[in-house]
Coordinates of C-alpha atoms and ligand atoms in Angstrom, one line a residue:
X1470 CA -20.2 -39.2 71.2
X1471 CA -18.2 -39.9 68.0
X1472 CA -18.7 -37.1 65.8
X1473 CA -15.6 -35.3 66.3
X1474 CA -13.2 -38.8 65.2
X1475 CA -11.8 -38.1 62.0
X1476 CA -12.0 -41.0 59.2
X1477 CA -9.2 -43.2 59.2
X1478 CA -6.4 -42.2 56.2
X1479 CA -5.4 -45.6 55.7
X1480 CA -2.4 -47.5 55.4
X1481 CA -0.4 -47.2 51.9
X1482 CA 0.1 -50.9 51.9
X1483 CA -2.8 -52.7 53.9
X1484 CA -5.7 -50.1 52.4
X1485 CA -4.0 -51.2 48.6
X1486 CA -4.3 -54.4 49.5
X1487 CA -8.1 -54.2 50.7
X1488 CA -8.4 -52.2 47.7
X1489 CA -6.9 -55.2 45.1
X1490 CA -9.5 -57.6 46.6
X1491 CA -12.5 -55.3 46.0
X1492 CA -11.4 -54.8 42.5
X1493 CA -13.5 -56.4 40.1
X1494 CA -11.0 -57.0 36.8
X1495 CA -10.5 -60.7 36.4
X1496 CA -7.1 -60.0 35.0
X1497 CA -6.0 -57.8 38.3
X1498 CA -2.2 -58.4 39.4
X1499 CA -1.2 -58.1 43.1
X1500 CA 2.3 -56.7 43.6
X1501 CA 1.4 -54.7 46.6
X1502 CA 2.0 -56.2 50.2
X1503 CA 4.9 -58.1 51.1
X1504 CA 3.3 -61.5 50.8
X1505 CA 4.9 -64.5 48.9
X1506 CA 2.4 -66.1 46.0
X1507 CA 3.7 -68.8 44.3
X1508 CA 3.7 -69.5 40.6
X1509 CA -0.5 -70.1 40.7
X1510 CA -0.6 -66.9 42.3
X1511 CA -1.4 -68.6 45.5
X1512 CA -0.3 -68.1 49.6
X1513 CA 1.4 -71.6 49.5
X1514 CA 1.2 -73.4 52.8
X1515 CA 3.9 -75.0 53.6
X1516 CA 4.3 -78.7 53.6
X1517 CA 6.8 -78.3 56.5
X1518 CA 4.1 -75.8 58.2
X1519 CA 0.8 -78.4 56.9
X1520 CA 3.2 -81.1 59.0
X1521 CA 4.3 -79.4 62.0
X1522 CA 0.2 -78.4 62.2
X1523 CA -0.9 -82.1 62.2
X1524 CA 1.3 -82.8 65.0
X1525 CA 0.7 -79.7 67.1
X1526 CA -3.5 -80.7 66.6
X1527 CA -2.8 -84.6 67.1
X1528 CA -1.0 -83.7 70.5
X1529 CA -4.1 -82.0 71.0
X1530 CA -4.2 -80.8 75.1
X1531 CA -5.8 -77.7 77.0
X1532 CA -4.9 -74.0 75.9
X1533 CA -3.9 -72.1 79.0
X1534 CA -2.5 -68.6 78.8
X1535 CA 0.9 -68.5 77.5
X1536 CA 3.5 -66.7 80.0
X1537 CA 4.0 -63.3 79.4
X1538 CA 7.0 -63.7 77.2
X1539 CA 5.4 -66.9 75.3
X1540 CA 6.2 -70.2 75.4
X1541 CA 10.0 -71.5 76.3
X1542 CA 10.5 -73.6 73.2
X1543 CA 8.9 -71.2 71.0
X1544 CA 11.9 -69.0 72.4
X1545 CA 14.5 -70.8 72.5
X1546 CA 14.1 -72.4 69.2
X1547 CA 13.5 -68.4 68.1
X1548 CA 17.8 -67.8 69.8
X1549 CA 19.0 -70.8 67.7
X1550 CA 18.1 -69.8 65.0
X1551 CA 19.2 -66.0 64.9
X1552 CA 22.6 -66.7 66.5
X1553 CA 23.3 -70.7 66.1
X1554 CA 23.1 -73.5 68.4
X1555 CA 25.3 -72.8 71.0
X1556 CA 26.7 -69.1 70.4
X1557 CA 27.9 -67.9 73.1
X1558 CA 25.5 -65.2 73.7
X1559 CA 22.5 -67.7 74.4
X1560 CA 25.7 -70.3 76.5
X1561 CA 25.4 -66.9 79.0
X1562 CA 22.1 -65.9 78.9
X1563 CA 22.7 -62.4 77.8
X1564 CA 19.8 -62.4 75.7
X1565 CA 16.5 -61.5 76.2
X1566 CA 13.4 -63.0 73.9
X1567 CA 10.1 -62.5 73.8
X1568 CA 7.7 -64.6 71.4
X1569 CA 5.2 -61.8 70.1
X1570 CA 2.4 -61.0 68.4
X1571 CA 4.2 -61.6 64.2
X1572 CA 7.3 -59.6 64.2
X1573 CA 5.5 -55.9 64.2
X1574 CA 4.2 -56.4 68.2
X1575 CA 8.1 -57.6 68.8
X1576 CA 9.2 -54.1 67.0
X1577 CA 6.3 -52.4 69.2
X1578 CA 7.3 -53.8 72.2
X1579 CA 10.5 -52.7 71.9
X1580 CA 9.6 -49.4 71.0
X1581 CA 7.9 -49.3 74.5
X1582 CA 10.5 -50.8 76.2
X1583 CA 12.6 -47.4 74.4
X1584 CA 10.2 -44.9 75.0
X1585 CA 10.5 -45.9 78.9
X1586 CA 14.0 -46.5 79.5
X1587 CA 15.8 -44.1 76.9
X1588 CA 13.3 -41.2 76.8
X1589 CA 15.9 -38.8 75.5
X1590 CA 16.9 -41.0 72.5
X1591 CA 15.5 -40.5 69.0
X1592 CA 15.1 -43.4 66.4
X1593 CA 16.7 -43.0 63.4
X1594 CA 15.4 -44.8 60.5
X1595 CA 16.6 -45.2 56.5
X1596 CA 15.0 -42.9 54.0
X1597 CA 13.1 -44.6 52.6
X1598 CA 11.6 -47.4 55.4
X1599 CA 8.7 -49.8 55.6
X1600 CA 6.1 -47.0 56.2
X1601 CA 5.1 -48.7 59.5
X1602 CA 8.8 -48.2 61.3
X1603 CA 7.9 -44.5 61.6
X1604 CA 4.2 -44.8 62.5
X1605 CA 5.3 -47.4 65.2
X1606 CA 8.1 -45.9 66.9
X1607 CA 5.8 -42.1 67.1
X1608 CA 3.3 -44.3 68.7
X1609 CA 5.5 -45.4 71.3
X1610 CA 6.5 -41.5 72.0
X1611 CA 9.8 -41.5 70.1
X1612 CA 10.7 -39.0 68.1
X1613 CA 11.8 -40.1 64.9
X1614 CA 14.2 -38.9 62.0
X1615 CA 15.5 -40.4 58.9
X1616 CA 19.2 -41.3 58.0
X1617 CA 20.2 -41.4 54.5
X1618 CA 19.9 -45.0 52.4
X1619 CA 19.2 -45.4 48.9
X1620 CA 20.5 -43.3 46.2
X1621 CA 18.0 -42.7 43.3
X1622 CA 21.1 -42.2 40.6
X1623 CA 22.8 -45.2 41.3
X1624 CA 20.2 -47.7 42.5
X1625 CA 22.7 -48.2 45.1
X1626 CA 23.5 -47.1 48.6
X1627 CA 24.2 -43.4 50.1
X1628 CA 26.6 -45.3 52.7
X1629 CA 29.0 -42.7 53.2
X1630 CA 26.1 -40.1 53.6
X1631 CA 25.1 -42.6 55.8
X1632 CA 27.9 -43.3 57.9
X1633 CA 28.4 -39.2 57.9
X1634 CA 25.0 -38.8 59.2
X1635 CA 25.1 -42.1 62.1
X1636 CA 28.4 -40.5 63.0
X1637 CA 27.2 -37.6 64.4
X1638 CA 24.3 -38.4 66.5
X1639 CA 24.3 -38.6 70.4
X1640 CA 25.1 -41.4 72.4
X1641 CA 22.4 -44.3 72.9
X1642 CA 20.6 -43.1 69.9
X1643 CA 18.6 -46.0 67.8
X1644 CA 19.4 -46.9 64.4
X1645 CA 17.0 -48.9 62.9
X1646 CA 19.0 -51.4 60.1
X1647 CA 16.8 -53.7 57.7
X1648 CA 19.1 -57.0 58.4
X1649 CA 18.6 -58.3 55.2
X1650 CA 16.1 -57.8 52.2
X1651 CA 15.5 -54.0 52.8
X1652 CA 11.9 -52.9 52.9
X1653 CA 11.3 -51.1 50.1
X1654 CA 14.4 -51.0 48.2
X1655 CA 15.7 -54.5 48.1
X1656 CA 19.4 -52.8 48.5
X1657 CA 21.1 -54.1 51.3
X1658 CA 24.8 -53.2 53.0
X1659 CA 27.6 -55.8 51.5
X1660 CA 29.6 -57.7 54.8
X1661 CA 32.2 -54.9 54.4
X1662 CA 30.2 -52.6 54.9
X1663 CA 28.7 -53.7 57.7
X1664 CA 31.9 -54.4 59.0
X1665 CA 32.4 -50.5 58.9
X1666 CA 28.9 -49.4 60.0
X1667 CA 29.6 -51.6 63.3
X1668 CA 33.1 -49.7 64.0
X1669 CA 30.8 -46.8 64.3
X1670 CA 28.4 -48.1 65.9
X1671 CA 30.5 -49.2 68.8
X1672 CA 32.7 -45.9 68.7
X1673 CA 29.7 -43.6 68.8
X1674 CA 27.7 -45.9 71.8
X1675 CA 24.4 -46.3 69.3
X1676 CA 22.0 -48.5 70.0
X1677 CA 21.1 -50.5 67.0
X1678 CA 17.5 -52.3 66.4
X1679 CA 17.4 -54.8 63.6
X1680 CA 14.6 -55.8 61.5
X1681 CA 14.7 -59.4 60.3
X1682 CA 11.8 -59.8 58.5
X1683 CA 12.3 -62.0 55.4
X1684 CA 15.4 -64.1 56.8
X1685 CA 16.1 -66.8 53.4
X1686 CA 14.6 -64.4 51.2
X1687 CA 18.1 -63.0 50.5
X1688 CA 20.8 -65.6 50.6
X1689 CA 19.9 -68.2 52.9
X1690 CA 18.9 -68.8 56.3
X1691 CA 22.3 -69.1 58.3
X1692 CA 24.1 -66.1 55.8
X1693 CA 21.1 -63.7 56.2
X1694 CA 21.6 -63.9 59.9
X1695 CA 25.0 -62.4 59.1
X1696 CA 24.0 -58.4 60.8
X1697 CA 22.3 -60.0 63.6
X1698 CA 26.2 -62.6 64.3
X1699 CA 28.7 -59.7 63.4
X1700 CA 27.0 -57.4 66.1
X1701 CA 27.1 -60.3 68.7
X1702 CA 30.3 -60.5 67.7
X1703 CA 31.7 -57.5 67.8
X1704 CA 30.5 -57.0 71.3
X1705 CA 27.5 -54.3 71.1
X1706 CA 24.0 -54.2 72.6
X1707 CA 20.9 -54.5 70.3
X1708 CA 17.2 -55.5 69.7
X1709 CA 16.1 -57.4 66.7
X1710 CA 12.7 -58.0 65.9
X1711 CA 12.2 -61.3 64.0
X1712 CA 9.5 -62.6 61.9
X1713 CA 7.8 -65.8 60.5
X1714 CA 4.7 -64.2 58.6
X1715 CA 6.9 -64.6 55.3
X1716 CA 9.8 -67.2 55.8
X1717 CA 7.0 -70.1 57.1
X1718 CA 4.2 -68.7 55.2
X1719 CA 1.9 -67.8 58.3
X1720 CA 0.8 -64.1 57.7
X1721 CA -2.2 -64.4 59.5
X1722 CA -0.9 -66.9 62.8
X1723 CA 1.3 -63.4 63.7
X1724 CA 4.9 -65.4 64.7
X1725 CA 7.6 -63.6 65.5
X1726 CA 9.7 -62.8 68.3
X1727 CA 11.9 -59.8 69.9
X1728 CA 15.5 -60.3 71.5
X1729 CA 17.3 -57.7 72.8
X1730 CA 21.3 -58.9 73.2
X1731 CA 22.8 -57.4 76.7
X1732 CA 26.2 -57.1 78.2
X1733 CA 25.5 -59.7 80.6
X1734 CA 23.0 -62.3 81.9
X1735 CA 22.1 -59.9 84.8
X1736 CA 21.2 -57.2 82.3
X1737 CA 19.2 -59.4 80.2
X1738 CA 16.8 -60.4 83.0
X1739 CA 15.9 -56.9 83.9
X1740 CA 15.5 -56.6 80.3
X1741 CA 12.9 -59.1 80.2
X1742 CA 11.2 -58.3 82.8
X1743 CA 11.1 -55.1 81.3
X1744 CA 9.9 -56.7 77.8
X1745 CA 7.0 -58.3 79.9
X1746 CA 5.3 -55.5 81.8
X1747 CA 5.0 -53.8 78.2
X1748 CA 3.8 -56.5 76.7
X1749 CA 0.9 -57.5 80.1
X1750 CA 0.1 -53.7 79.5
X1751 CA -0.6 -54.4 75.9
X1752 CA -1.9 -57.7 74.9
X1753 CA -1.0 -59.9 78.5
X1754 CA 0.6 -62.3 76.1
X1755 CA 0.5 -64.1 73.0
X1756 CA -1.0 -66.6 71.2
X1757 CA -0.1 -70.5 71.3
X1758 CA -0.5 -72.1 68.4
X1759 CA 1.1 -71.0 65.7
X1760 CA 4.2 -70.3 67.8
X1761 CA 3.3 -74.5 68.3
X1762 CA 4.1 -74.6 64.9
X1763 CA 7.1 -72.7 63.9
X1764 CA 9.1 -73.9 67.2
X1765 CA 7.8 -77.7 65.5
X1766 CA 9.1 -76.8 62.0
X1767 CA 12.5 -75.2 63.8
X1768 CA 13.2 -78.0 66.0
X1769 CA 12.2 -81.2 64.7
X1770 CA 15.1 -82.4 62.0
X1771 CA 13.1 -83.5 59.4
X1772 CA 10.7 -80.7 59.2
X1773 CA 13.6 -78.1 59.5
X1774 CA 15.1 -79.1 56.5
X1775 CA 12.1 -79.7 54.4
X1776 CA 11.2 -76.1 55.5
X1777 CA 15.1 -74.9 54.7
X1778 CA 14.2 -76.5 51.1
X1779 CA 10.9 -75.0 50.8
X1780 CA 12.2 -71.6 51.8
X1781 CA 15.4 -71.8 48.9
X1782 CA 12.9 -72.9 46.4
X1783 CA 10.5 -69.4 47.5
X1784 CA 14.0 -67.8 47.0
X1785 CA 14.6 -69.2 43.8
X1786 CA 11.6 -68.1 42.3
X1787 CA 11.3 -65.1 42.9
X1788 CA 15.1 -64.8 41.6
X1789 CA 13.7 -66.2 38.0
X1790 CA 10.7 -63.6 38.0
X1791 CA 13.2 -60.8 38.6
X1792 CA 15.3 -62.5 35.9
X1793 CA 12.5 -62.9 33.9
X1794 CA 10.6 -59.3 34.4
X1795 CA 14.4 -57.8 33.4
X1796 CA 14.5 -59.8 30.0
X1797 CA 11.2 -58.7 29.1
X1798 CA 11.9 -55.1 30.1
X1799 CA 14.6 -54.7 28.5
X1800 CA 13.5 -56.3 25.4
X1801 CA 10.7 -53.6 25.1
X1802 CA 12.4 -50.8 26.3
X1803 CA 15.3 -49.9 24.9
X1804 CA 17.6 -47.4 25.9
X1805 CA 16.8 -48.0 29.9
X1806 CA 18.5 -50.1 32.6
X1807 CA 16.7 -52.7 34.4
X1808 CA 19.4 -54.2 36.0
X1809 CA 18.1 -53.4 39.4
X1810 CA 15.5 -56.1 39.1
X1811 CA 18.7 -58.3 39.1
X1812 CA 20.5 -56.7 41.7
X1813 CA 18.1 -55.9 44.5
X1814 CA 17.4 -59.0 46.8
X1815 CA 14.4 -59.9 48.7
X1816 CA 10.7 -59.6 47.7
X1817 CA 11.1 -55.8 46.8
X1818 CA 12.5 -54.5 44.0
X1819 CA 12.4 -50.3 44.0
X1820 CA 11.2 -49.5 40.5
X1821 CA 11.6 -46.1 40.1
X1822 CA 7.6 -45.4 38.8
X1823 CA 6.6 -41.6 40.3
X1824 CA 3.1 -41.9 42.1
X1825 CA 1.7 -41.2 38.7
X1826 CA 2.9 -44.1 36.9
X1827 CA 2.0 -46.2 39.3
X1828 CA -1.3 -44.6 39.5
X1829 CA -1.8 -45.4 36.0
X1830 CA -0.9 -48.8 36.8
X1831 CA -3.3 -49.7 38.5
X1832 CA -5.8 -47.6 37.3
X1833 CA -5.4 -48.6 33.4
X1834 CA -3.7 -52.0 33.3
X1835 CA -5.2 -53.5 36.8
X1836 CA -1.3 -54.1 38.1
X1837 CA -0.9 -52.8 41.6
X1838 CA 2.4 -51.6 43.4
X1839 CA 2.7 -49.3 46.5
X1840 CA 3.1 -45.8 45.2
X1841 CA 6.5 -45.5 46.3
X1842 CA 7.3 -47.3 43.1
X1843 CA 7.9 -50.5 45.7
X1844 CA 6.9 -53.3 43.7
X1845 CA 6.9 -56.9 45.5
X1846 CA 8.5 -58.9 43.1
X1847 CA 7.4 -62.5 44.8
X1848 CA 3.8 -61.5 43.2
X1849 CA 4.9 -62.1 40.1
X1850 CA 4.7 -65.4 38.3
X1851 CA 4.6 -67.5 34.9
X1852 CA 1.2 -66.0 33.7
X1853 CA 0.9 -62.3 34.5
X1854 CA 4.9 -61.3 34.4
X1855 CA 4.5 -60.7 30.3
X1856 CA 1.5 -58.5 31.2
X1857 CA 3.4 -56.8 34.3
X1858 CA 6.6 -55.5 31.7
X1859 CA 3.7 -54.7 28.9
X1860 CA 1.8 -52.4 31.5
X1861 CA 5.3 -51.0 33.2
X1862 CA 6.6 -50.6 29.6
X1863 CA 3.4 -48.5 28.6
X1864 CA 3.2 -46.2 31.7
X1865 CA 7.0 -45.6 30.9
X1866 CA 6.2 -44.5 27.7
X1867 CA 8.1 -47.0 25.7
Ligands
KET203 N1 9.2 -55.5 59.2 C1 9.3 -55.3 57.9 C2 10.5 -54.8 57.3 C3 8.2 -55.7 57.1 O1 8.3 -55.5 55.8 C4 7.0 -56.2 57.7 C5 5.9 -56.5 56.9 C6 7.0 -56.4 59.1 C7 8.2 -56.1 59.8 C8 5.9 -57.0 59.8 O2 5.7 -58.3 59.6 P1 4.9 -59.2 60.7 O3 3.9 -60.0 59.8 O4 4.2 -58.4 61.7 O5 5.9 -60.1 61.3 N2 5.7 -56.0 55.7 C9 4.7 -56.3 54.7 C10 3.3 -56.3 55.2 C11 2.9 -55.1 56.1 O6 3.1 -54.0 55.7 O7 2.4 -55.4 57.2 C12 4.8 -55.2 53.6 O8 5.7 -54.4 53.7 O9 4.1 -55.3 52.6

C-alpha cells in the first residue's frame, strides 16, 4: 500500500536538532534550533511560568473543548499585549484573534484563511527566511517568491532593493516582515525605515503578515512591538502571528496566537469566523492549558513583571555571549570583522560559514549550526563559547 511514499527529506533545523541529541560526543554544542539555553546549557523554566502553572493545576476543574478560537482570556490578554491596554484598535473591535496551536498553526491558519479569500495573491517573503515560511505558505496553495533582505557585503540590509522590489507588486499581495529579531539574520529594519516601508505599504494596497516570534529578545517587550503599533497606526490591514514557545520558555505547550487587524469591527467578525472554519477543518481547536498559563503570567501583576524580568535577563545574556564570542574571535583571528555578532539582535546571528564550514563544524569539533551559517547565539554560554570561537576560528582557517 505504501511502497510508492518517498522517505521523508527532513527539516534543516528540526532533523539537526534530532541529529545533536543522537550524537554521542560528550563535549557536543547545540547552536542549531531557535531555543534559549541558559548559562548550564539548560531550557530554563520560568519562575514566572513554574508559578502561573501551580495556580492553573491548584484551580484544578474539568477540561472541556476550548472554542474554536481558544479561550477568551487567553485572547484578550494575547491583544494587550501586541497593541497595549486600551489601543484603540482592540476599544473597536477591529481585530480578530485566534489562540493557536504555538505561533506556526497561527501563521498556518492564516495561510488558509489567504489561500481562500485572496487566491490570486502571492506571498512574498525575505531572502533569506525561517525555512518553514516558504514550506508553510506552499502548503496552504500560495505561491510564494522572495523579496530582497540581507546583503552579504555589508552585513546589513538590501532596503532599497527591497523597497524597489515591494513597490512593484500587485495590489493585496502579502509581505511577510520578521517584526523583530529576524529569522536567520538577526538584522532587522531601524524605526525609519519602517516608517518608509509602511508609506509603501499603504500606497501600493499590500497586505502585510508579521511574524513576532521572539518579542523581548530584541529590545524589550513594549519597543519590539513597535512594527505590529506603527502599522495600527498608520491605518493598514494585517495578520501577525505571535508566539510564546521562546519569550515564556514553553516550546513544547505550543502558545501562540494569530490577529488579523481590519478596517472595522464588522470586518473583523467575518474575519474570525473565517479564522475558525480553518482552524475546525484542521485541528477543531486548541489546547487549554498552557494557554492557562501564559494568559496567568500576562495578566496577573506580579507574575507579569517577574516574567518582564526574567525575559530582560534571557536578553541580557545572550547580549554578553555575543559580546563575548566577538572578543574571542577577534582575538584569534586577525584581519576579519566580527562585529556582526555585536550588531545583529535576537537569538540569531548570520555567521557567514559556507555549508562546508559548517559541515566541518559539526563534523570535526561536535559544534552544530544550521547550514545556512545561522548560528543561535542563545546556545552559547560560559563553558563552551571559548571552544565555539576555537572550532569557528579553525574551520576559517585562522
Ligand atoms: N516564526 C519564526 C520566525 C520562528 O523562528 C519560529 C521558530 C516560529 C515562527 C515557530 O515557533 P512556534 O514555536 O510554532 O511558535 N523557530 C525555531 C524553531 C523551529 O524551526 O520550529 C528555529 O528557527 O529554530
Amino acid at each position: 500500500m505504501f511502497q510508492h511514499i518517498p522517505p521523508y527529506a527532513g527539516d534543516p533545523i528540526l532533523s539537526l536538532n534530532e541529529d545533536f541529541q543522537k550524537d554521542p560526543r560528550p563535549h557536543k554544542i547545540n547552536l542549531s534550533i531557535g531555543i534559549y539555553f541558559d548559562d548550564a546549557g539548560r531550557i530554563p523554566v520560568l519562575e514566572s511560568v513554574r508559578r502561573a502553572q501551580d495556580a492553573v493545576i491548584a484551580k484544578g476543574g474539568p477540561k472541556p473543548y476550548l472554542p474554536i478560537e481558544g479561550a477568551a482570556n487567553f485572547r484578550a490578554a494575547v491583544a494587550e499585549l501586541l497593541f497595549g491596554a486600551r489601543h484603540e484598535v482592540i476599544a473597536t473591535r477591529r481585530v480578530a484573534t485566534i489562540q493557536s496551536v504555538g505561533s506556526s498553526a497561527g501563521l498556518r491558519v492564516g495561510a488558509d484563511f489567504l489561500a481562500r479569500h485572496f487566491p490570486k495573491s502571492a506571498v512574498w517573503v525575505s531572502d533569506p527566511s525561517w525555512e518553514n515560511h516558504r514550506s508553510m505558505f506552499e502548503g496552504a496553495g500560495l505561491a510564494v517568491h522572495a523579496y530582497p533582505y540581507y546583503d552579504a557585503a555589508s552585513g546589513g540590509l538590501k532596503f532599497d532593493a527591497m523597497l524597489a522590489t515591494l513597490s512593484g507588486l500587485p495590489p493585496r499581495s502579502v509581505v511577510l516582515l520578521h517584526a523583530c529579531c529576524h529569522n536567520p539574520t538577526g538584522v532587522d529594519l531601524t524605526r525609519a525605515q519602517w516608517e518608509r516601508l509602511i508609506v509603501l505599504l499603504r500606497e501600493r494596497e499590500l497586505l502585510p503578515y508579521l511574524d513576532l516570534a521572539y518579542q523581548g529578545f530584541a529590545e524589550g517587550i513594549e519597543q519590539d512591538a513597535y512594527a505590529v503599533r506603527a502599522l495600527a497606526a498608520a491605518g493598514l490591514s494585517f495578520l501577525v502571528a505571535n508566539s510564546f514557545s521562546k519569550s515564556m520558555s514553553v516550546y513544547g505547550e505550543r502558545c501562540g496566537a494569530l490577529s488579523v487587524v481590519c478596517p472595522d469591527a464588522a470586518q473583523a467578525e467575518n474575519v474570525l469566523g473565517q479564522l475558525k472554519f480553518a482552524v475546525r477543518r484542521n485541528y477543531s481547536s486548541p489546547p487549554i492549558h498552557g494557554g492557562q498559563i501564559v494568559a496567568t503570567v500576562l495578566t496577573d501583576p506580579a507574575l507579569r513583571a517577574l516574567w518582564e524580568r526574567e525575559l530582560s535577563a534571557m536578553r541580557e545574556r545572550i547580549l554578553a555571549m555575543r559580546a563575548q564570542v566577538h572578543k574571542v574571535l577577534t582575538a584569534k583571528i586577525a584581519g576579519r570583522n566580527f562585529d556582526y555578532f555585536l550588531t545583529q539582535r535576537g537569538m540569531f546571528s548570520y555567521t557567514g560559514l559556507s555549508p562546508t564550514q559548517v559541515d566541518r563544524l559539526r563534523e570535526q569539533y561536535a559544534v552544530y549550526l544550521v547550514r545556512s551559517g545561522r548560528m543561535c547565539v542563545a546556545g552559547l554560554n560560559t563553558h563552551n563559547v571559548e571552544a565555539t570561537a576555537v572550532a569557528m576560528a579553525a574551520v576559517l582557517g585562522a
